[in-house]
CSV table of C-alpha atoms in Angstrom, one decimal:
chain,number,residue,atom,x,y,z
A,1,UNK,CA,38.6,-179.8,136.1
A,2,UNK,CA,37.5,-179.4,139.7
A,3,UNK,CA,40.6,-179.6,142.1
A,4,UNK,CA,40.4,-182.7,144.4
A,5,UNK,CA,40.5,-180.3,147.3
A,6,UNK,CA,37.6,-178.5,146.0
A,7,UNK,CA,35.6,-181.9,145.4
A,8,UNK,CA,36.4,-183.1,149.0
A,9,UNK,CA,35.2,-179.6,150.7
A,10,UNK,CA,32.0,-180.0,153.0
A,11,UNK,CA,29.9,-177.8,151.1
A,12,UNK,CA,26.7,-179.9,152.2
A,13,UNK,CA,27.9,-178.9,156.0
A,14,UNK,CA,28.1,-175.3,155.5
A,15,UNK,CA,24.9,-175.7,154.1
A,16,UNK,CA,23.6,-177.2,157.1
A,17,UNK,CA,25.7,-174.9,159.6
A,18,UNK,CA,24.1,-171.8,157.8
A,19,UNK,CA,20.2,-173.3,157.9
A,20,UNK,CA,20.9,-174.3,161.6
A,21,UNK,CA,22.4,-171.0,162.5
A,22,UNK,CA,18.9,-169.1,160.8
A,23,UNK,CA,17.0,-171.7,162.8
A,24,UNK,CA,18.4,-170.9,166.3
A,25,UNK,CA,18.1,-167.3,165.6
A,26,UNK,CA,14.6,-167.7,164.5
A,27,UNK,CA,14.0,-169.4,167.8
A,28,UNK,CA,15.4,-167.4,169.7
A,29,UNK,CA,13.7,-164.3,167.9
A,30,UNK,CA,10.4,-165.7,168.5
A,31,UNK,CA,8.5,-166.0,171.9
A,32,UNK,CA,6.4,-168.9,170.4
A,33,UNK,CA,9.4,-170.9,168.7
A,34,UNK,CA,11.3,-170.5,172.4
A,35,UNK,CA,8.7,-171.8,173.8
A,36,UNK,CA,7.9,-174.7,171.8
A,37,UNK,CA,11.8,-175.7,171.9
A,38,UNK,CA,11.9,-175.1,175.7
A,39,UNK,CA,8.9,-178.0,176.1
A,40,UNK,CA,10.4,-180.5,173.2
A,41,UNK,CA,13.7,-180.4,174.6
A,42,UNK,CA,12.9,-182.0,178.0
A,43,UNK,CA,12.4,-185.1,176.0
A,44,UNK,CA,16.1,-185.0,174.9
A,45,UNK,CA,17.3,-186.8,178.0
A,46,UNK,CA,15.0,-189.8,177.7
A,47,UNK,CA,15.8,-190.2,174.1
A,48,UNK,CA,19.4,-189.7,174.4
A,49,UNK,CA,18.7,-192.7,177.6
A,50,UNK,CA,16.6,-194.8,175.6
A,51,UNK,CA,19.4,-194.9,172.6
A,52,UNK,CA,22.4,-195.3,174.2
A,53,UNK,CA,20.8,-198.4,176.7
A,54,UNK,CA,19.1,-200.0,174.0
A,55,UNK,CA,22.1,-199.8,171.4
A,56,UNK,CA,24.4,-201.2,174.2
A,57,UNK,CA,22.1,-204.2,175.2
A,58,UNK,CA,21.6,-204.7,171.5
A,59,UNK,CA,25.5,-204.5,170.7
A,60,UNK,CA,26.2,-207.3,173.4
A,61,UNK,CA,23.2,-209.6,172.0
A,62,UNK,CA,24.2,-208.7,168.7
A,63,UNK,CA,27.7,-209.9,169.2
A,64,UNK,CA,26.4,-213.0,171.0
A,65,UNK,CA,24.4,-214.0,168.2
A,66,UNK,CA,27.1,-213.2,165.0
A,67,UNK,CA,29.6,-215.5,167.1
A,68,UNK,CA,26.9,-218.5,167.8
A,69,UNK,CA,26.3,-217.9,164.1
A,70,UNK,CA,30.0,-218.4,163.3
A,71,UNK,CA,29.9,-221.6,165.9
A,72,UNK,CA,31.2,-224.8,164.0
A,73,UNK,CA,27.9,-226.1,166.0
A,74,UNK,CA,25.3,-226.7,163.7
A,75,UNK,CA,22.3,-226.0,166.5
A,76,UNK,CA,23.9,-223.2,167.6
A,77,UNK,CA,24.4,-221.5,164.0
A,78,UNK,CA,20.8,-222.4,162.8
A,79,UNK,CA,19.4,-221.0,165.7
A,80,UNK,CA,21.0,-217.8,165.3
A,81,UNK,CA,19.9,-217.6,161.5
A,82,UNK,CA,16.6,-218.4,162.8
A,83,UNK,CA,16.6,-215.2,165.6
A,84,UNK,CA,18.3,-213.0,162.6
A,85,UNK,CA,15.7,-213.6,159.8
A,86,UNK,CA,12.6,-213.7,162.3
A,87,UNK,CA,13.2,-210.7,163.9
A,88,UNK,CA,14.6,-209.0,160.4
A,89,UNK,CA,11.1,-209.7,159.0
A,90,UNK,CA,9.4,-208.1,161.5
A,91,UNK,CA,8.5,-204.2,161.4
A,92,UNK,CA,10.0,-202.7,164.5
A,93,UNK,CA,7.0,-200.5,165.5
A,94,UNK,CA,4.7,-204.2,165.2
A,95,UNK,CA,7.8,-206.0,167.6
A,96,UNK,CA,7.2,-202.9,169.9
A,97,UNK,CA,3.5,-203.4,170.4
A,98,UNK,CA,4.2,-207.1,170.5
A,99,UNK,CA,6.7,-206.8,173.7
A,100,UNK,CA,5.0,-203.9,175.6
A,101,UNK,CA,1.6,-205.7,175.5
A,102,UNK,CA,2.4,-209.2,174.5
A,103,UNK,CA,5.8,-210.5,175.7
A,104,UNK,CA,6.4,-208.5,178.9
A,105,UNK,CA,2.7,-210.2,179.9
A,106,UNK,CA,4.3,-213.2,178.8
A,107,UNK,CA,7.2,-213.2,181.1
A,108,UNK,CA,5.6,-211.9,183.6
A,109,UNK,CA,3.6,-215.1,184.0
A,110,UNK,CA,6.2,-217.2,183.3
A,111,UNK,CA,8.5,-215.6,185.7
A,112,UNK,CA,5.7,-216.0,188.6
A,113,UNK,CA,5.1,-219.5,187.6
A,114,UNK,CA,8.6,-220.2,188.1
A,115,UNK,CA,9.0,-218.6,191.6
A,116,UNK,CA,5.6,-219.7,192.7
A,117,UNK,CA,7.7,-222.2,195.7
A,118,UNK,CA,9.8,-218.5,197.2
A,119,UNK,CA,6.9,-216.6,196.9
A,120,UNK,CA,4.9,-219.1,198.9
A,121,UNK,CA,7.8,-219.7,201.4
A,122,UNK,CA,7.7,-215.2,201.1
A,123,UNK,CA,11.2,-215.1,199.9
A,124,UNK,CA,10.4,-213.3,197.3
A,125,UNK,CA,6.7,-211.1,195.7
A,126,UNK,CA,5.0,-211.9,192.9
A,127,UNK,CA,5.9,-209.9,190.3
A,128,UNK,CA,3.2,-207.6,188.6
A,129,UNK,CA,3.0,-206.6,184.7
A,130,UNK,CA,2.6,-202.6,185.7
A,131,UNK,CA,6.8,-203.3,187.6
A,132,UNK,CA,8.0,-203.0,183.9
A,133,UNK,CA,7.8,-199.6,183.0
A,134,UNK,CA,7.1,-198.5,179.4
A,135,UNK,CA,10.2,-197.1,179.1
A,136,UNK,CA,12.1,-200.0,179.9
A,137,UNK,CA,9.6,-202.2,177.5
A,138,UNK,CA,10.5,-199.7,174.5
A,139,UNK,CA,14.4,-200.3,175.1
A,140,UNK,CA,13.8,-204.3,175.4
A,141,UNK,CA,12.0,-203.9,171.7
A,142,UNK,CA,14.8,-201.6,170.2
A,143,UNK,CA,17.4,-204.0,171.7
A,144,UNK,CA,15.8,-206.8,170.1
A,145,UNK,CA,14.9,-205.0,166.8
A,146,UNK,CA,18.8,-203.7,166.4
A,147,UNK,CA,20.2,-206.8,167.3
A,148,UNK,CA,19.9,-208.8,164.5
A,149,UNK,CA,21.1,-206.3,162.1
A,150,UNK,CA,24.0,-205.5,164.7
A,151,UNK,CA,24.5,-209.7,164.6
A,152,UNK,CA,24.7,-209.5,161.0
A,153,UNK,CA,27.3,-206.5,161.0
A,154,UNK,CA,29.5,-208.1,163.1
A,155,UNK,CA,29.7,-211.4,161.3
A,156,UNK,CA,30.6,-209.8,158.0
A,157,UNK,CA,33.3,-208.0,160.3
A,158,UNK,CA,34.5,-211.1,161.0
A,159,UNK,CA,34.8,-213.2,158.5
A,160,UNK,CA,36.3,-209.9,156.5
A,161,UNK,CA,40.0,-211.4,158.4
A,162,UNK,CA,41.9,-213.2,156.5
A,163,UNK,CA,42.0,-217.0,157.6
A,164,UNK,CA,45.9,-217.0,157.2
A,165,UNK,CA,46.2,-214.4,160.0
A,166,UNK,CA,43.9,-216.7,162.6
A,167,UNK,CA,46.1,-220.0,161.6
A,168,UNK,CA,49.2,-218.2,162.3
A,169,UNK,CA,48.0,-217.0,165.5
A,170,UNK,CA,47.0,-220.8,166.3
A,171,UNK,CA,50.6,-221.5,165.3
A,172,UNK,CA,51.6,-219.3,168.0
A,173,UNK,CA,49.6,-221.1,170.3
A,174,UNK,CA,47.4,-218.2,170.9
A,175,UNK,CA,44.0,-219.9,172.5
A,176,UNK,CA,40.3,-218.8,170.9
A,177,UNK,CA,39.7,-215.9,172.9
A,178,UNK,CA,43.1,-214.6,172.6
A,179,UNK,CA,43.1,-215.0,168.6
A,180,UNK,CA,39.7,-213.2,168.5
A,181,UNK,CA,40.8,-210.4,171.2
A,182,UNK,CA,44.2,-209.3,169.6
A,183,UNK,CA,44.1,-211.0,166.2
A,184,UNK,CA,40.2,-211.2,164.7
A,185,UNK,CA,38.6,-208.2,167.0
A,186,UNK,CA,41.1,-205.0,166.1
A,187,UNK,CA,40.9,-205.7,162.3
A,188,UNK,CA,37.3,-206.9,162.4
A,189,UNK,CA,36.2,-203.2,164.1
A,190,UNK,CA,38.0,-201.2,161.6
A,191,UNK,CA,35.6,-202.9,158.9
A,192,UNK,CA,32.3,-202.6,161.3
A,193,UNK,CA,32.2,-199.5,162.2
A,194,UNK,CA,31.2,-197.3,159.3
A,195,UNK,CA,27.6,-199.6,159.1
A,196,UNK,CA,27.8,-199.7,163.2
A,197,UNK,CA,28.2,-196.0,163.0
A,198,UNK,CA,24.6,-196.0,160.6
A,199,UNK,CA,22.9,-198.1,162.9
A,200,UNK,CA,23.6,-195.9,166.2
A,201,UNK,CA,22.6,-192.9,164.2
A,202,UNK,CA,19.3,-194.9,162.8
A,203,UNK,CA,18.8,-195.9,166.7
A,204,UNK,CA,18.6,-191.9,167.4
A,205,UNK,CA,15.9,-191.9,165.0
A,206,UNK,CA,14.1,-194.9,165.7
A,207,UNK,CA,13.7,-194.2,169.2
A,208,UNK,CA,11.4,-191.5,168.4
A,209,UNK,CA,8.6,-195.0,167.7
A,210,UNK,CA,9.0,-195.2,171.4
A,211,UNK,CA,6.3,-191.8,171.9
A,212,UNK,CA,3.5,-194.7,170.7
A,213,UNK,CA,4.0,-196.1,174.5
A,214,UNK,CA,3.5,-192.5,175.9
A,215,UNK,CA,7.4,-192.4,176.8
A,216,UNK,CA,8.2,-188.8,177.5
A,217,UNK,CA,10.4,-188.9,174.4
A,218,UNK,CA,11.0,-185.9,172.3
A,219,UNK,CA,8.9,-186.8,169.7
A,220,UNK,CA,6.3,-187.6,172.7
A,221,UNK,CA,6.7,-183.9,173.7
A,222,UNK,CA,5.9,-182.6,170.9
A,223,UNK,CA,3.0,-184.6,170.4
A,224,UNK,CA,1.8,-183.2,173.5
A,225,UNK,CA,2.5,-179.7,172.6
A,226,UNK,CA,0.7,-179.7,169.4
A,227,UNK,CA,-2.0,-181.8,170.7
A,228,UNK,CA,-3.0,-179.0,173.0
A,229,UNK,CA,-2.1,-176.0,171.2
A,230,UNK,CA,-2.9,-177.0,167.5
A,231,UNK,CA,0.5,-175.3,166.7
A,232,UNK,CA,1.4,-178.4,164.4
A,233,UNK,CA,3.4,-176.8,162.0
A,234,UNK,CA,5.7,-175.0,164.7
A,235,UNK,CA,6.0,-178.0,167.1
A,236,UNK,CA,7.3,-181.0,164.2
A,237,UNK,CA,9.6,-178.5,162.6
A,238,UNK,CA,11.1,-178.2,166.1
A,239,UNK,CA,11.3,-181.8,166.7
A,240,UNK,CA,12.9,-182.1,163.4
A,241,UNK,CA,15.3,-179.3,164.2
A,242,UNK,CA,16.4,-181.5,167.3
A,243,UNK,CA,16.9,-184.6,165.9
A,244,UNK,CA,18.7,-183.1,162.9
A,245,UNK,CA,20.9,-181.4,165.5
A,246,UNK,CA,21.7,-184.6,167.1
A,247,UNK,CA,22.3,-186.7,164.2
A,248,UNK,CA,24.7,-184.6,162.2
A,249,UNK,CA,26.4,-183.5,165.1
A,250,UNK,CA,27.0,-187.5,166.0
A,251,UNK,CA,27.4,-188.4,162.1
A,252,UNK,CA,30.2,-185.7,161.9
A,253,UNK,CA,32.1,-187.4,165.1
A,254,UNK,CA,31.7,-190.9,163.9
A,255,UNK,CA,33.1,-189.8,160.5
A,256,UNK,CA,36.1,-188.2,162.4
A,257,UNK,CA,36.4,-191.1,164.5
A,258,UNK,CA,36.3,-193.2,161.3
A,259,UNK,CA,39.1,-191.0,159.9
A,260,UNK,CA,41.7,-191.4,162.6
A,261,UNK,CA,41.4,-195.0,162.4
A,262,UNK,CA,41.8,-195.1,159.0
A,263,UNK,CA,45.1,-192.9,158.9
A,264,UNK,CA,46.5,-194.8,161.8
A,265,UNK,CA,46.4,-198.3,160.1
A,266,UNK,CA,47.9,-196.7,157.1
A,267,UNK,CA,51.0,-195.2,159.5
């Protein structure tokens, strides 16, 4: 019989730690390897940008959505199934093409149409499709691609507390807000975050669909790289070695964050 303390030890992480270690050493053995890492890892910023804006904007429209769902209005709730199963159903790289080339167009127009009066009284210009970079186009599409999945997260979250513990905090005379702040919030996080925790790591990996726009991602880099220098095999297993180097290493602190949350509510 295996000893419980043998089951529970990483073995899959030393693993990883070993093949990572051989990987840098290789890199840093090999002029060509250097080289190629050197050029794919000044994309790291933009996608390290383009994940953390996009999965904060989403998280806030996410959250927006999961409580109109939960409104006792029936417009409000229907509309928010609508936005969840719509968007769901589309493929993200398909609602990235539509918003870069469709929807920014889209408002564009509708936003001059608007403001037609101040721009004639000069108050304001009119505003051109080109003033909304690609970059901000990809993080409008991953924000509205990860919301509904985020919406959907936090509404199982919430209904996870138990209805007793909301009616005694109405007893106390605590008002909506202040039920879902200290009362509905704290327990509904504990149950959220393992799946949240998924979707930010799956936003690290999805924002690599962002390179189709010509974003100076790292995927977009590399790309690039092997476009001109037919190095193909080199320059994807050094993207991959990247993006494996940023999602374990973020997988590992969400576990531990994970952890400590758990051991606190059991003290």
């Amino acid at each position: 019989m295996v000893p419980p303390a043998s089951r529970d030890f990483p073995y899959w992480l030393v693993a990883a730690a070993f093949c990572g270690a051989a990987a840098a050493l290789s890199i840093a053995a090999s002029d060509l390897y250097a080289q190629i890492f050197v050029t794919v890892a000044k994309g790291i910023g933009i996608t390290i940008f383009v994940t953390i804006i996009a999965f904060a904007l989403a998280s806030a429209l996410g959250l927006g959505v999961a409580l109109m769902g939960l409104s006792r209005s029936k417009v409000l709730s229907q509309v928010a199934r609508f936005y969840i199963e719509i968007i769901r159903g589309v493929p993200i790289l398909v609602l990235l093409f539509w918003i870069a080339f469709a929807g920014v167009p889209a408002f564009v127009a509708l936003w001059n149409a608007l403001t037609a009066p101040l721009q004639a009284a000069g108050l304001i210009g009119e505003m051109q499709v080109r003033d909304v970079s690609l970059l901000w186009r990809a993080v409008i599409a991953l924000m509205v691609a990860y919301s509904s999945f985020i919406a959907e997260i936090f509404r199982a979250g919430i209904q996870s507390v138990p209805e007793g513990q909301i009616d005694a905090a109405k007893t106390l005379g605590l008002t909506r807000a202040q039920r879902f702040r200290l009362i509905v919030w704290p327990q509904a996080f504990r149950t959220i975050l393992p799946p949240y925790s998924n979707d930010f790591i799956a936003m690290v990996k999805d924002s690599s669909l962002v390179s189709v726009l010509g974003v100076a991602d790292i995927t977009q880099m590399g790309k690039v790289y092997a476009a001109g220098s037919f190095r193909f095999f080199e320059t994807y297993s050094i993207v991959a070695y990247i993006y494996l180097l940023l999602t374990i290493s973020l997988s590992l602190a969400l576990r531990g964050v994970e952890r400590r949350m758990r051991h606190r509510s059991e003290a």
